[in-house]
Amino acid sequence: MTVKSIILVMVYLQTYPANGQKICERPMSVEWHTQPEQHIVKWTLMNNICSNFYTECWNINTNNERNMLEQKALNVPQICPLQLQLGDSLFISSEETFELHRINLGYVSLEEFIRCPTKGFLQEQLIFGSRLRGTHQVDLQWLKAGTHYFAEIQTKGPLLCNLGLRLNVTVKQQFCQQSSNAPFCSRHGRCLSNIWEEAYNCRCSQQYLGRFCQEFDACSSKPCRNNAACIDTREGLIGDSYKCVCHSQFAGKNCSEIIGQCQPHVCLNGNCSNVTPNTFLCKCNKDFTGKTFILFPMMFSVSTVYSYYITNNLQYVLFN
């Protein structure tokens, strides 16, 4: 495989000087790609070394919430950190000038990453089993989900790890499918990961919610009126799967009906008109009289009614 055939995603791409240092530029959020990609990192001290993990390696501000060990680990010279998704390939390409120093790449712990390995490293820690020359592919056994630390291990010559020949690689998996054959985020969102997140998760489009965006958010259109609270009943993609919690003076599915005011068909055979904010009047049609009118349970209970009376075919209903 030639370098030309590899899809190069160089770790040091788009670096800019800032106060004599290099800032590693990259997007704050990345979308999961459906096909594995290949990445190549140049093992060099020339133009891709950053000194402060936050302000230079990631070009973001930070606070002091992280533990002291991590703070120390993130403030050592290192090659711009790399984030891969599970299944991606990683290639390391060394400079010819390093070959005489018998450089090898070791899989190290966080503590070894901080202090740089010198003596006592194990053969099984060696990534390639021989000195680094040309371009080598990192076996997938070293690229499982999680954060991994790689550092230069040298048998002779200067200890270049202290100058920045160490690499922090985070490999992320995705949790955007309900099953292996299901569409990502139910086709109602995007599978994304921010810089500090450990995995890819769904960011749902408007009107959808749930871990996989599998639920239609019936409350997104704000169907409840008069400052009522809306509760989505999580019934899949049903558009009216919501419940409105009405204030005491309102009723109906959308809390649009005012208790004590005229509503459609409240007067059985007549016309309704509002008298006061909590009183309405039924004027009976010709040939109709009596006490008959409709009380809707959704509107008010019988205990709400204070009194009613009939005068010249006019039925009055008064409320507390």
CSV table of C-alpha atoms in Angstrom, one decimal:
chain,number,residue,atom,x,y,z
A,1,MET,CA,0.0,0.0,0.0
A,2,THR,CA,1.5,3.4,-1.0
A,3,VAL,CA,1.1,6.5,1.0
A,4,LYS,CA,-0.7,8.0,-1.9
A,5,SER,CA,-3.4,5.4,-1.6
A,6,ILE,CA,-4.0,6.2,2.0
A,7,ILE,CA,-6.6,8.7,3.1
A,8,LEU,CA,-4.3,11.0,5.0
A,9,VAL,CA,-5.8,12.6,8.0
A,10,MET,CA,-2.6,14.2,9.4
A,11,VAL,CA,-2.6,15.0,13.0
A,12,TYR,CA,-0.5,18.1,12.5
A,13,LEU,CA,-2.7,19.4,9.7
A,14,GLN,CA,-3.7,23.1,10.0
A,15,THR,CA,-1.3,24.1,12.7
A,16,TYR,CA,-0.6,27.7,13.5
A,17,PRO,CA,2.0,29.4,15.6
A,18,ALA,CA,0.9,31.1,18.8
A,19,ASN,CA,3.4,32.6,21.1
A,20,GLY,CA,6.1,30.4,19.6
A,21,GLN,CA,4.0,27.2,20.1
A,22,LYS,CA,1.8,25.2,17.8
A,23,ILE,CA,-1.9,25.0,18.1
A,24,CYS,CA,-3.6,21.9,16.8
A,25,GLU,CA,-6.8,22.9,15.0
A,26,ARG,CA,-9.7,20.5,14.7
A,27,PRO,CA,-13.5,20.6,14.8
A,28,MET,CA,-15.1,20.5,18.3
A,29,SER,CA,-17.6,18.0,17.1
A,30,VAL,CA,-17.2,15.1,14.7
A,31,GLU,CA,-19.8,12.9,13.0
A,32,TRP,CA,-19.5,9.1,12.8
A,33,HIS,CA,-18.4,7.9,9.4
A,34,THR,CA,-19.9,4.6,8.2
A,35,GLN,CA,-16.7,3.3,6.6
A,36,PRO,CA,-13.4,2.9,8.6
A,37,GLU,CA,-10.8,5.5,7.7
A,38,GLN,CA,-7.0,5.4,7.6
A,39,HIS,CA,-4.9,8.0,9.5
A,40,ILE,CA,-1.2,8.6,9.3
A,41,VAL,CA,1.0,10.4,11.9
A,42,LYS,CA,4.4,11.7,11.1
A,43,TRP,CA,6.8,10.7,13.9
A,44,THR,CA,8.7,14.0,13.9
A,45,LEU,CA,9.7,16.9,16.1
A,46,MET,CA,9.5,19.4,13.3
A,47,ASN,CA,6.0,20.9,13.2
A,48,ASN,CA,3.3,19.0,15.2
A,49,ILE,CA,4.4,19.2,18.8
A,50,CYS,CA,2.2,21.0,21.4
A,51,SER,CA,3.0,21.7,25.0
A,52,ASN,CA,-0.3,22.4,26.8
A,53,PHE,CA,-3.0,19.9,26.2
A,54,TYR,CA,-5.8,22.3,26.5
A,55,THR,CA,-4.7,25.6,25.1
A,56,GLU,CA,-2.3,24.4,22.4
A,57,CYS,CA,-3.2,20.7,21.7
A,58,TRP,CA,-6.9,21.3,21.6
A,59,ASN,CA,-7.1,25.1,21.5
A,60,ILE,CA,-9.8,25.3,24.2
A,61,ASN,CA,-10.0,26.9,27.6
A,62,THR,CA,-10.3,24.7,30.7
A,63,ASN,CA,-10.9,24.8,34.4
A,64,ASN,CA,-9.1,23.0,37.2
A,65,GLU,CA,-11.7,20.3,37.8
A,66,ARG,CA,-9.5,17.5,36.4
A,67,ASN,CA,-7.3,15.5,38.9
A,68,MET,CA,-3.7,16.5,39.4
A,69,LEU,CA,-2.3,13.4,37.6
A,70,GLU,CA,-4.3,14.2,34.5
A,71,GLN,CA,-3.3,17.8,34.6
A,72,LYS,CA,0.3,16.8,34.7
A,73,ALA,CA,-0.1,14.4,31.9
A,74,LEU,CA,-1.8,16.9,29.7
A,75,ASN,CA,0.9,19.5,30.1
A,76,VAL,CA,3.9,17.7,28.6
A,77,PRO,CA,5.3,18.2,25.1
A,78,GLN,CA,3.6,15.7,22.8
A,79,ILE,CA,2.4,15.1,19.2
A,80,CYS,CA,-1.0,16.6,18.6
A,81,PRO,CA,-3.5,14.2,20.2
A,82,LEU,CA,-5.5,12.0,17.9
A,83,GLN,CA,-9.1,10.8,18.1
A,84,LEU,CA,-10.2,7.8,16.1
A,85,GLN,CA,-13.4,5.9,15.8
A,86,LEU,CA,-13.4,2.1,16.5
A,87,GLY,CA,-12.3,0.3,13.3
A,88,ASP,CA,-10.1,3.0,11.9
A,89,SER,CA,-6.5,2.3,10.9
A,90,LEU,CA,-3.4,4.1,12.2
A,91,PHE,CA,-0.1,4.4,10.4
A,92,ILE,CA,3.1,5.8,11.9
A,93,SER,CA,5.7,7.3,9.6
A,94,SER,CA,9.2,8.0,10.9
A,95,GLU,CA,11.8,10.4,9.6
A,96,GLU,CA,15.0,9.0,8.1
A,97,THR,CA,17.1,11.0,10.6
A,98,PHE,CA,15.5,9.0,13.5
A,99,GLU,CA,16.4,5.5,12.1
A,100,LEU,CA,20.0,5.6,13.3
A,101,HIS,CA,18.8,6.1,16.9
A,102,ARG,CA,16.9,2.8,16.8
A,103,ILE,CA,13.6,4.4,17.8
A,104,ASN,CA,10.7,2.1,18.6
A,105,LEU,CA,7.1,2.8,19.7
A,106,GLY,CA,5.9,1.5,23.0
A,107,TYR,CA,2.4,1.1,24.5
A,108,VAL,CA,2.8,2.7,27.9
A,109,SER,CA,0.7,3.6,30.9
A,110,LEU,CA,-0.3,7.1,31.8
A,111,GLU,CA,2.5,7.3,34.3
A,112,GLU,CA,5.0,6.2,31.8
A,113,PHE,CA,3.6,8.6,29.3
A,114,ILE,CA,4.3,11.5,31.8
A,115,ARG,CA,7.8,10.6,32.7
A,116,CYS,CA,8.8,8.9,29.4
A,117,PRO,CA,9.9,5.2,29.5
A,118,THR,CA,13.7,4.7,29.9
A,119,LYS,CA,14.6,1.2,31.2
A,120,GLY,CA,12.6,-1.8,32.2
A,121,PHE,CA,10.1,-1.8,29.4
A,122,LEU,CA,8.7,-5.2,28.3
A,123,GLN,CA,9.0,-6.7,24.9
A,124,GLU,CA,5.3,-7.0,24.7
A,125,GLN,CA,5.0,-3.3,25.0
A,126,LEU,CA,6.7,-2.8,21.7
A,127,ILE,CA,4.2,-1.9,19.0
A,128,PHE,CA,6.2,-3.0,16.0
A,129,GLY,CA,8.8,-5.4,17.5
A,130,SER,CA,11.6,-3.6,15.7
A,131,ARG,CA,13.0,-0.2,15.3
A,132,LEU,CA,10.8,2.4,13.6
A,133,ARG,CA,11.7,2.8,9.9
A,134,GLY,CA,9.5,4.0,7.1
A,135,THR,CA,5.7,3.7,7.5
A,136,HIS,CA,4.2,1.1,9.9
A,137,GLN,CA,0.6,0.2,10.6
A,138,VAL,CA,-0.4,-0.1,14.3
A,139,ASP,CA,-2.2,-3.4,14.9
A,140,LEU,CA,-5.8,-3.1,15.9
A,141,GLN,CA,-5.1,-4.8,19.2
A,142,TRP,CA,-3.6,-1.5,20.4
A,143,LEU,CA,-6.6,0.5,19.1
A,144,LYS,CA,-9.5,-0.8,21.2
A,145,ALA,CA,-12.1,1.6,22.6
A,146,GLY,CA,-10.6,3.9,25.2
A,147,THR,CA,-7.6,6.2,25.6
A,148,HIS,CA,-4.1,4.8,24.7
A,149,TYR,CA,-0.7,6.2,25.3
A,150,PHE,CA,2.2,5.7,22.9
A,151,ALA,CA,5.8,6.9,23.5
A,152,GLU,CA,9.2,6.6,21.9
A,153,ILE,CA,11.4,3.9,23.4
A,154,GLN,CA,15.1,4.3,22.6
A,155,THR,CA,18.1,2.1,23.3
A,156,LYS,CA,20.7,4.7,22.4
A,157,GLY,CA,21.0,8.3,21.6
A,158,PRO,CA,19.0,11.2,23.1
A,159,LEU,CA,15.7,10.6,24.8
A,160,LEU,CA,13.4,12.2,22.3
A,161,CYS,CA,10.2,11.4,24.2
A,162,ASN,CA,11.0,14.3,26.5
A,163,LEU,CA,11.0,16.6,23.5
A,164,GLY,CA,7.6,15.5,22.4
A,165,LEU,CA,7.8,12.1,20.7
A,166,ARG,CA,4.7,10.7,22.5
A,167,LEU,CA,1.1,10.4,21.3
A,168,ASN,CA,-2.2,10.3,23.1
A,169,VAL,CA,-4.8,8.3,21.0
A,170,THR,CA,-8.5,8.1,21.9
A,171,VAL,CA,-10.6,5.5,20.2
A,172,LYS,CA,-14.3,5.9,20.3
A,173,GLN,CA,-17.2,3.6,19.7
A,174,GLN,CA,-20.8,4.6,18.7
A,175,PHE,CA,-24.1,4.1,20.5
A,176,CYS,CA,-26.3,5.4,17.8
A,177,GLN,CA,-28.1,2.2,16.7
A,178,GLN,CA,-30.8,0.2,18.4
A,179,SER,CA,-29.4,-2.9,16.6
A,180,SER,CA,-26.6,-3.7,14.3
A,181,ASN,CA,-28.8,-3.3,11.2
A,182,ALA,CA,-30.9,-0.4,12.4
A,183,PRO,CA,-30.4,3.1,10.9
A,184,PHE,CA,-28.3,5.6,12.8
A,185,CYS,CA,-30.4,7.6,15.1
A,186,SER,CA,-33.5,6.2,13.5
A,187,ARG,CA,-32.8,8.6,10.6
A,188,HIS,CA,-34.0,11.4,12.9
A,189,GLY,CA,-30.7,12.8,14.1
A,190,ARG,CA,-26.9,12.7,13.7
A,191,CYS,CA,-24.3,10.5,15.4
A,192,LEU,CA,-21.8,12.9,16.9
A,193,SER,CA,-19.0,13.1,19.5
A,194,ASN,CA,-17.5,16.2,21.0
A,195,ILE,CA,-13.9,16.5,21.9
A,196,TRP,CA,-14.2,15.5,25.6
A,197,GLU,CA,-16.8,12.8,25.1
A,198,GLU,CA,-15.8,9.1,25.3
A,199,ALA,CA,-18.2,7.9,22.5
A,200,TYR,CA,-20.5,8.9,19.7
A,201,ASN,CA,-24.2,9.4,20.6
A,202,CYS,CA,-27.3,10.7,18.9
A,203,ARG,CA,-28.1,14.4,18.6
A,204,CYS,CA,-31.8,14.3,17.6
A,205,SER,CA,-33.5,16.6,15.1
A,206,GLN,CA,-36.2,18.9,16.2
A,207,GLN,CA,-39.4,17.1,17.3
A,208,TYR,CA,-37.5,13.8,18.1
A,209,LEU,CA,-36.1,12.5,21.3
A,210,GLY,CA,-34.8,9.3,23.0
A,211,ARG,CA,-31.4,7.6,23.0
A,212,PHE,CA,-31.8,6.7,19.3
A,213,CYS,CA,-34.2,9.5,18.4
A,214,GLN,CA,-36.9,6.9,18.1
A,215,GLU,CA,-39.6,8.9,19.8
A,216,PHE,CA,-41.6,11.7,18.3
A,217,ASP,CA,-41.7,14.7,20.7
A,218,ALA,CA,-45.3,15.5,20.6
A,219,CYS,CA,-44.7,18.5,22.9
A,220,SER,CA,-42.3,20.2,20.5
A,221,SER,CA,-45.1,22.0,18.7
A,222,LYS,CA,-46.3,23.4,22.1
A,223,PRO,CA,-49.9,22.2,21.7
A,224,CYS,CA,-50.9,23.1,25.3
A,225,ARG,CA,-52.5,26.5,25.7
A,226,ASN,CA,-52.7,28.9,28.6
A,227,ASN,CA,-49.3,28.1,30.1
A,228,ALA,CA,-50.2,24.5,30.7
A,229,ALA,CA,-47.4,21.9,31.1
A,230,CYS,CA,-47.0,19.4,28.3
A,231,ILE,CA,-46.0,15.7,29.0
A,232,ASP,CA,-44.9,13.5,26.1
A,233,THR,CA,-46.4,10.0,26.7
A,234,ARG,CA,-43.6,8.3,24.6
A,235,GLU,CA,-45.8,6.4,22.3
A,236,GLY,CA,-43.4,6.0,19.4
A,237,LEU,CA,-44.0,8.2,16.4
A,238,ILE,CA,-47.7,9.0,17.2
A,239,GLY,CA,-48.1,12.7,16.7
A,240,ASP,CA,-50.7,13.4,19.4
A,241,SER,CA,-49.1,11.3,22.2
A,242,TYR,CA,-49.1,14.0,24.8
A,243,LYS,CA,-51.0,15.1,27.8
A,244,CYS,CA,-51.6,18.7,29.0
A,245,VAL,CA,-51.7,19.5,32.7
A,246,CYS,CA,-54.1,22.4,32.9
A,247,HIS,CA,-54.4,25.2,35.4
A,248,SER,CA,-57.5,25.1,37.5
A,249,GLN,CA,-59.5,27.5,35.4
A,250,PHE,CA,-58.8,25.6,32.1
A,251,ALA,CA,-59.8,22.3,30.6
A,252,GLY,CA,-59.8,20.2,27.4
A,253,LYS,CA,-57.0,18.2,25.7
A,254,ASN,CA,-55.0,21.4,25.0
A,255,CYS,CA,-56.3,23.4,28.0
A,256,SER,CA,-58.0,25.8,25.6
A,257,GLU,CA,-61.4,25.6,27.2
A,258,ILE,CA,-62.2,28.1,29.9
A,259,ILE,CA,-64.2,26.7,32.8
A,260,GLY,CA,-67.4,28.8,33.3
A,261,GLN,CA,-67.3,30.1,29.7
A,262,CYS,CA,-69.2,29.1,26.6
A,263,GLN,CA,-67.9,26.0,24.8
A,264,PRO,CA,-69.2,24.3,21.7
A,265,HIS,CA,-72.5,22.5,22.3
A,266,VAL,CA,-72.6,23.5,26.0
A,267,CYS,CA,-76.2,24.6,25.5
A,268,LEU,CA,-78.1,21.6,24.2
A,269,ASN,CA,-80.7,23.4,22.1
A,270,GLY,CA,-79.8,27.1,22.2
A,271,ASN,CA,-77.2,29.7,21.9
A,272,CYS,CA,-74.5,30.4,24.6
A,273,SER,CA,-73.1,33.7,25.6
A,274,ASN,CA,-70.7,34.7,28.3
A,275,VAL,CA,-72.0,36.9,31.1
A,276,THR,CA,-69.0,37.2,33.5
A,277,PRO,CA,-65.6,35.4,33.5
A,278,ASN,CA,-67.2,32.5,35.4
A,279,THR,CA,-70.8,32.7,34.2
A,280,PHE,CA,-72.4,31.9,30.9
A,281,LEU,CA,-76.0,32.1,29.6
A,282,CYS,CA,-78.0,29.7,27.5
A,283,LYS,CA,-80.8,31.2,25.3
A,284,CYS,CA,-83.1,28.4,24.2
A,285,ASN,CA,-84.2,28.0,20.7
A,286,LYS,CA,-87.9,28.3,19.8
A,287,ASP,CA,-90.1,25.5,21.1
A,288,PHE,CA,-87.4,24.5,23.7
A,289,THR,CA,-87.4,25.3,27.4
A,290,GLY,CA,-86.4,23.6,30.6
A,291,LYS,CA,-83.3,22.9,32.7
A,292,THR,CA,-81.5,20.8,30.1
A,293,PHE,CA,-78.0,21.7,29.2
A,294,ILE,CA,-74.8,19.7,28.7
A,295,LEU,CA,-72.1,19.6,31.4
A,296,PHE,CA,-68.8,18.4,30.0
A,297,PRO,CA,-66.7,16.5,32.6
A,298,MET,CA,-63.6,17.8,30.9
A,299,MET,CA,-64.8,21.3,31.5
A,300,PHE,CA,-65.9,21.2,35.1
A,301,SER,CA,-67.3,19.0,37.8
A,302,VAL,CA,-70.8,19.2,39.3
A,303,SER,CA,-69.3,20.6,42.5
A,304,THR,CA,-68.1,23.6,40.6
A,305,VAL,CA,-71.7,24.7,39.8
A,306,TYR,CA,-73.0,27.2,42.3
A,307,SER,CA,-76.5,27.6,41.0
A,308,TYR,CA,-78.6,27.9,37.9
A,309,TYR,CA,-82.1,29.3,37.2
A,310,ILE,CA,-84.5,29.9,34.2
A,311,THR,CA,-86.1,33.1,33.3
A,312,ASN,CA,-88.0,33.6,30.1
A,313,ASN,CA,-86.3,30.6,28.5
A,314,LEU,CA,-82.9,31.9,29.6
A,315,GLN,CA,-80.8,29.4,31.6
A,316,TYR,CA,-78.1,30.9,33.8
A,317,VAL,CA,-75.2,28.9,35.1
A,318,LEU,CA,-73.0,30.4,37.8
A,319,PHE,CA,-69.7,29.1,39.1
A,320,ASN,CA,-67.7,29.6,42.3
